[in-house]
CSV table of C-alpha atoms in Angstrom, one decimal:
chain,number,residue,atom,x,y,z
Y,78,GLY,CA,0.0,0.0,0.0
Y,79,SER,CA,0.9,3.6,-0.2
Y,80,VAL,CA,2.0,5.8,2.7
Y,81,PRO,CA,0.6,9.4,2.7
Y,82,SER,CA,3.2,12.1,2.5
Y,83,TYR,CA,2.8,15.7,3.5
Y,84,ALA,CA,4.6,18.6,1.9
Y,85,SER,CA,5.1,21.8,4.0
Y,86,PRO,CA,4.6,25.2,2.4
Y,87,PRO,CA,7.5,26.6,0.5
Y,88,PRO,CA,10.2,28.6,2.4
Y,89,PHE,CA,10.1,32.3,2.3
Y,90,ASP,CA,12.7,34.9,3.3
Y,91,ALA,CA,12.6,37.3,6.2
Y,92,SER,CA,11.3,40.1,4.0
Y,93,ALA,CA,7.9,38.3,4.2
Y,94,GLY,CA,7.8,39.2,7.9
Y,95,PHE,CA,8.8,35.9,9.4
Y,96,SER,CA,12.3,34.9,10.5
Y,97,THR,CA,13.7,31.5,9.9
Y,98,ALA,CA,13.4,30.7,13.6
Y,99,GLN,CA,9.7,31.6,13.5
Y,100,GLN,CA,9.2,29.5,10.3
Y,101,GLY,CA,11.0,26.6,12.0
Y,102,ALA,CA,8.8,26.8,15.1
Y,103,PHE,CA,5.6,26.9,12.9
Y,104,LEU,CA,6.7,24.0,10.7
Y,105,ALA,CA,7.6,21.8,13.7
Y,106,ALA,CA,4.2,22.6,15.4
Y,107,VAL,CA,2.3,21.7,12.2
Y,108,ALA,CA,4.4,18.5,11.8
Y,109,ALA,CA,3.5,17.5,15.4
Y,110,ILE,CA,-0.2,17.9,14.6
Y,111,VAL,CA,0.1,15.8,11.4
Y,112,ARG,CA,1.9,13.0,13.2
Y,113,GLN,CA,-0.7,13.0,16.0
Y,114,GLU,CA,-3.4,12.5,13.4
Y,115,ASP,CA,-1.4,10.2,11.2
Y,116,PRO,CA,1.4,8.3,12.8
Y,117,ASP,CA,2.5,6.8,9.5
Y,118,ALA,CA,2.8,10.2,7.7
Y,119,VAL,CA,5.9,11.0,5.8
Y,120,ILE,CA,6.7,14.7,6.0
Y,121,LEU,CA,8.7,16.5,3.4
Y,122,LEU,CA,10.8,19.5,4.1
Y,123,PRO,CA,9.6,22.6,2.3
Y,124,GLY,CA,10.9,22.5,-1.3
Y,125,LEU,CA,14.2,24.3,-1.3
Y,126,SER,CA,14.5,26.6,-4.3
Y,127,GLY,CA,17.9,25.2,-5.1
Y,128,PRO,CA,20.7,23.0,-3.6
Y,129,ASP,CA,22.9,26.0,-2.7
Y,130,GLY,CA,22.9,29.7,-1.9
Y,131,TRP,CA,20.0,31.2,0.1
Y,132,SER,CA,18.3,27.9,0.5
Y,133,ARG,CA,21.1,26.6,2.7
Y,134,ASP,CA,20.9,29.7,4.9
Y,135,TRP,CA,17.2,29.2,5.3
Y,136,LEU,CA,17.5,25.6,6.2
Y,137,GLN,CA,20.3,26.2,8.7
Y,138,GLY,CA,18.1,28.8,10.4
Y,139,VAL,CA,15.1,26.5,10.5
Y,140,ILE,CA,16.9,23.5,12.0
Y,141,ALA,CA,18.8,25.7,14.5
Y,142,ALA,CA,15.4,26.7,15.9
Y,143,ALA,CA,13.3,23.6,15.4
Y,144,GLY,CA,15.7,20.6,15.1
Y,145,THR,CA,15.5,17.9,12.4
Y,146,ASP,CA,13.1,15.3,13.8
Y,147,TRP,CA,9.9,17.0,12.6
Y,148,PHE,CA,10.5,16.1,8.9
Y,149,ASP,CA,11.5,12.9,7.2
Y,150,ILE,CA,12.7,13.8,3.7
Y,151,VAL,CA,14.8,16.7,2.3
Y,152,ASN,CA,13.6,18.0,-1.1
Y,153,TYR,CA,15.0,20.6,-3.4
Y,154,HIS,CA,14.5,22.0,-6.9
Y,155,ASP,CA,17.2,22.2,-9.6
Y,156,TYR,CA,16.8,24.2,-12.8
Y,157,GLY,CA,20.4,24.7,-13.7
Y,158,PRO,CA,22.1,23.1,-16.7
Y,159,TRP,CA,22.0,19.3,-16.8
Y,160,ASN,CA,25.8,19.0,-17.2
Y,161,ASP,CA,26.4,20.4,-13.7
Y,162,LEU,CA,23.4,18.7,-11.9
Y,163,LEU,CA,25.4,15.8,-10.6
Y,164,ALA,CA,28.1,18.1,-9.2
Y,165,ARG,CA,25.6,20.3,-7.6
Y,166,HIS,CA,23.8,17.3,-6.0
Y,167,THR,CA,27.1,15.8,-4.7
Y,168,ASP,CA,28.0,19.1,-3.1
Y,169,PHE,CA,24.6,19.4,-1.6
Y,170,VAL,CA,24.8,15.9,-0.1
Y,171,ALA,CA,28.1,16.7,1.5
Y,172,TRP,CA,26.7,19.9,2.9
Y,173,LEU,CA,23.7,18.1,4.4
Y,174,GLY,CA,26.0,15.8,6.1
Y,175,SER,CA,27.9,18.7,7.6
Y,176,VAL,CA,24.7,20.1,9.2
Y,177,GLY,CA,23.5,16.7,10.6
Y,178,LEU,CA,21.1,15.8,7.8
Y,179,GLY,CA,23.2,13.1,6.1
Y,180,ALA,CA,20.8,10.3,7.0
Y,181,LYS,CA,17.7,11.9,5.5
Y,182,PRO,CA,16.5,10.7,2.1
Y,183,ILE,CA,16.6,13.4,-0.7
Y,184,TRP,CA,14.0,14.0,-3.3
Y,185,LEU,CA,14.4,16.2,-6.4
Y,186,THR,CA,10.9,17.5,-6.4
Y,187,GLU,CA,11.2,20.0,-9.3
Y,188,THR,CA,13.5,20.0,-12.3
Y,189,GLY,CA,13.2,20.8,-16.0
Y,190,CYS,CA,14.0,23.3,-18.7
Y,191,SER,CA,12.3,25.4,-21.3
Y,192,SER,CA,12.1,24.6,-25.0
Y,193,ASP,CA,12.2,28.3,-26.0
Y,194,PRO,CA,15.6,29.4,-27.3
Y,195,SER,CA,14.8,33.0,-26.3
Y,196,LEU,CA,14.6,32.1,-22.6
Y,197,SER,CA,18.1,31.7,-21.2
Y,198,LEU,CA,17.4,32.6,-17.6
Y,199,ARG,CA,18.3,29.1,-16.1
Y,200,THR,CA,19.6,27.1,-19.0
Y,201,ASP,CA,21.0,28.2,-22.3
Y,202,TYR,CA,22.1,25.1,-24.3
Y,203,PRO,CA,20.6,26.9,-26.3
Y,204,ASN,CA,17.2,25.7,-25.3
Y,205,SER,CA,15.1,23.9,-27.9
Y,206,PRO,CA,12.4,21.2,-28.2
Y,207,GLU,CA,15.1,18.6,-28.7
Y,208,GLN,CA,17.2,19.7,-25.7
Y,209,GLN,CA,14.0,19.7,-23.5
Y,210,ALA,CA,13.2,16.2,-24.7
Y,211,ALA,CA,16.8,15.2,-23.9
Y,212,ASP,CA,16.5,16.7,-20.4
Y,213,VAL,CA,13.6,14.4,-19.7
Y,214,PHE,CA,16.1,11.6,-19.7
Y,215,ARG,CA,19.3,13.3,-18.6
Y,216,ARG,CA,18.0,15.0,-15.4
Y,217,PRO,CA,16.2,12.0,-13.8
Y,218,LEU,CA,19.0,9.6,-14.7
Y,219,LEU,CA,21.6,11.8,-13.1
Y,220,ALA,CA,19.6,12.0,-9.9
Y,221,TRP,CA,18.4,8.4,-9.8
Y,222,GLY,CA,22.0,7.2,-10.4
Y,223,ALA,CA,23.1,9.3,-7.4
Y,224,GLY,CA,20.5,7.6,-5.2
Y,225,VAL,CA,17.6,10.0,-5.4
Y,226,PRO,CA,14.5,7.9,-5.4
Y,227,TYR,CA,12.0,10.5,-6.6
Y,228,VAL,CA,12.3,13.1,-9.4
Y,229,GLY,CA,9.5,15.5,-10.4
Y,230,TRP,CA,9.4,17.2,-13.7
Y,231,HIS,CA,8.2,20.8,-14.0
Y,232,THR,CA,5.8,21.0,-15.6
Y,233,TRP,CA,2.8,19.3,-17.2
Y,234,ILE,CA,1.2,22.3,-18.9
Y,235,GLY,CA,3.4,25.3,-19.6
Y,236,GLY,CA,2.6,28.9,-20.5
Y,237,THR,CA,3.6,30.4,-23.8
Y,238,ASN,CA,3.5,34.1,-23.0
Y,239,GLY,CA,6.6,35.8,-24.3
Y,240,SER,CA,7.1,37.7,-21.0
Y,241,ASP,CA,6.6,34.7,-18.8
Y,242,PRO,CA,10.0,33.7,-17.3
Y,243,TRP,CA,8.7,30.1,-17.0
Y,244,ARG,CA,7.4,29.8,-20.6
Y,245,PHE,CA,7.5,26.6,-22.6
Y,246,TYR,CA,8.5,24.4,-19.6
Y,247,GLY,CA,5.5,22.2,-20.0
Y,248,LEU,CA,5.2,18.8,-21.6
Y,249,ARG,CA,2.1,20.3,-23.1
Y,250,LEU,CA,1.4,23.9,-24.0
Y,251,ASP,CA,-1.2,26.1,-22.4
Y,252,ASP,CA,-3.4,26.5,-25.5
Y,253,ALA,CA,-6.9,25.3,-26.5
Y,254,ALA,CA,-5.5,22.0,-27.9
Y,255,ARG,CA,-3.1,21.4,-25.0
Y,256,THR,CA,-0.5,20.8,-27.8
Y,257,PRO,CA,2.1,18.2,-26.9
Y,258,GLN,CA,5.7,19.2,-27.0
Y,259,PRO,CA,8.3,16.5,-28.1
Y,260,SER,CA,9.2,16.3,-24.4
Y,261,LEU,CA,5.9,14.6,-23.8
Y,262,TYR,CA,6.7,11.8,-26.1
Y,263,SER,CA,10.1,11.4,-24.5
Y,264,MET,CA,8.4,11.2,-21.1
Y,265,GLN,CA,6.1,8.5,-22.4
Y,266,LEU,CA,9.1,6.6,-23.7
Y,267,LEU,CA,10.9,7.0,-20.4
Y,268,VAL,CA,7.9,5.7,-18.4
Y,269,SER,CA,7.3,2.8,-20.7
Y,270,GLU,CA,10.9,1.7,-21.0
Y,271,LEU,CA,12.5,2.5,-17.6
Y,272,LEU,CA,9.8,2.3,-15.0
Y,273,PRO,CA,9.4,0.8,-12.6
Y,274,PHE,CA,13.0,0.2,-11.9
Y,275,GLU,CA,14.8,-1.8,-9.2
Y,276,ARG,CA,18.1,0.0,-9.5
Y,277,VAL,CA,19.9,2.6,-11.6
Y,278,VAL,CA,23.6,2.4,-11.9
Y,279,ARG,CA,26.0,4.9,-13.4
Y,280,GLU,CA,28.6,2.9,-15.4
Y,281,THR,CA,31.0,5.7,-16.2
Y,282,ALA,CA,33.0,7.9,-13.7
Y,283,ASP,CA,31.2,10.8,-12.3
Y,284,SER,CA,33.7,13.2,-13.9
Y,285,SER,CA,33.5,11.5,-17.3
Y,286,PRO,CA,32.0,13.5,-20.2
Y,287,LEU,CA,30.4,10.2,-21.3
Y,288,HIS,CA,27.3,9.2,-19.4
Y,289,ARG,CA,26.1,5.6,-19.4
Y,290,TYR,CA,23.4,4.3,-17.1
Y,291,ARG,CA,22.2,0.8,-16.6
Y,292,ILE,CA,18.5,0.6,-15.6
Y,293,GLU,CA,17.5,-2.7,-13.9
Y,294,ARG,CA,13.8,-3.0,-14.2
Y,295,ARG,CA,11.6,-4.7,-11.6
Y,296,ASP,CA,10.6,-7.3,-14.2
Y,297,GLY,CA,14.2,-8.4,-14.5
Y,298,SER,CA,14.9,-6.8,-17.9
Y,299,VAL,CA,17.6,-4.2,-18.4
Y,300,ARG,CA,17.9,-0.9,-20.3
Y,301,TRP,CA,20.8,1.4,-20.9
Y,302,VAL,CA,20.9,5.1,-21.7
Y,303,VAL,CA,24.0,6.8,-23.2
Y,304,TRP,CA,24.8,10.4,-23.9
Y,305,GLY,CA,27.6,13.0,-23.7
Y,306,SER,CA,30.8,13.1,-25.7
Y,307,GLY,CA,33.2,10.4,-26.7
Y,308,THR,CA,32.7,6.8,-28.0
Y,309,ASP,CA,31.0,4.0,-26.1
Y,310,THR,CA,30.2,0.4,-27.2
Y,311,VAL,CA,26.9,-1.4,-27.2
Y,312,PRO,CA,26.7,-3.4,-23.9
Y,313,ALA,CA,26.3,-7.1,-23.7
Y,314,GLY,CA,22.7,-8.0,-23.8
Y,315,ALA,CA,21.5,-5.0,-25.9
Y,316,THR,CA,19.9,-5.8,-29.3
Y,317,ALA,CA,18.1,-2.6,-30.2
Y,318,MET,CA,18.6,1.2,-29.9
Y,319,THR,CA,16.6,4.4,-30.4
Y,320,GLY,CA,17.0,8.1,-29.9
Y,321,VAL,CA,14.9,9.7,-27.2
Y,322,TYR,CA,13.8,12.7,-29.3
Y,323,SER,CA,10.9,12.5,-31.8
Y,324,ALA,CA,8.9,15.5,-33.1
Y,325,ASP,CA,5.8,13.3,-33.7
Y,326,GLY,CA,6.2,10.6,-31.1
Y,327,SER,CA,7.4,7.9,-33.4
Y,328,PHE,CA,10.6,6.2,-32.1
Y,329,SER,CA,12.4,3.9,-34.5
Y,330,TRP,CA,14.3,1.0,-33.0
Y,331,THR,CA,17.4,-0.2,-34.9
Y,332,ALA,CA,19.1,-3.5,-34.4
Y,333,VAL,CA,22.6,-3.3,-32.8
Y,334,SER,CA,25.2,-5.8,-31.8
Y,335,PRO,CA,27.2,-5.9,-28.5
Y,336,GLY,CA,30.6,-4.3,-28.9
Y,337,SER,CA,29.5,-2.1,-31.8
Y,338,PRO,CA,30.6,1.6,-31.4
Y,339,ILE,CA,28.2,4.3,-30.2
Y,340,THR,CA,29.2,7.9,-30.9
Y,341,ALA,CA,27.7,9.8,-28.0
Y,342,THR,CA,26.0,13.2,-28.4
Y,343,ASP,CA,24.2,15.4,-25.9
Y,344,VAL,CA,20.9,13.8,-26.9
Y,345,PRO,CA,20.7,10.4,-25.2
Y,346,VAL,CA,20.1,7.0,-26.9
Y,347,LEU,CA,18.2,4.2,-25.3
Y,348,LEU,CA,19.2,0.6,-25.6
Y,349,ARG,CA,17.3,-2.6,-24.7
């Protein structure tokens, strides 16, 4: 069965009128009420807006005032470039350990990128529908391989207003037809081919520009995802390969032989 989880309100800075100590006291009091009503509840820390910077100051202030027992899971958002995501996460994990939170599970509750090349606020690959579709695979795999059990994509339906700083983040567009972006097809491919998994293993060094992940599914089958720069080889057991980007949702699988070369690009390929 499922265990209910409770997410606290997002953090806010002192300019809103409440110090971190006051916020910590409030959150701990609410958590106590939740646990009294539901002893099996799993309580998430408010979603940190990032793994570094002001979010760390906020969390330190909260736990200094309220301790760490009132919540079960740390969660944060990451909208920076995919190629630095693993380094940011690793640094965040080390910092959590330094403040006594090393034993808490970590969820990446929001991540994503825009498909609009004119929006370069958080990522500037440059952004495009293809890069957004690639991020649907790159971001979760980087996190899953680092031991993060839950990754949430932002967002399902995204605005298109030219002045919106979050425009074109959606898998679908906010129009009358709810037009799908190619990232929707990539998400459907990811769900159908990788989930549910038992284990995700990074098979290249963390510092390597070549990224290869082995996904061991719960049904016993295995998938691999490869991207980055350099040359890899088709792993033993793989017989078919497809790219993860499709403008119309049609993914063509081609036959491959173990040991054959794979020239990696920043758009992943999926093998089974």
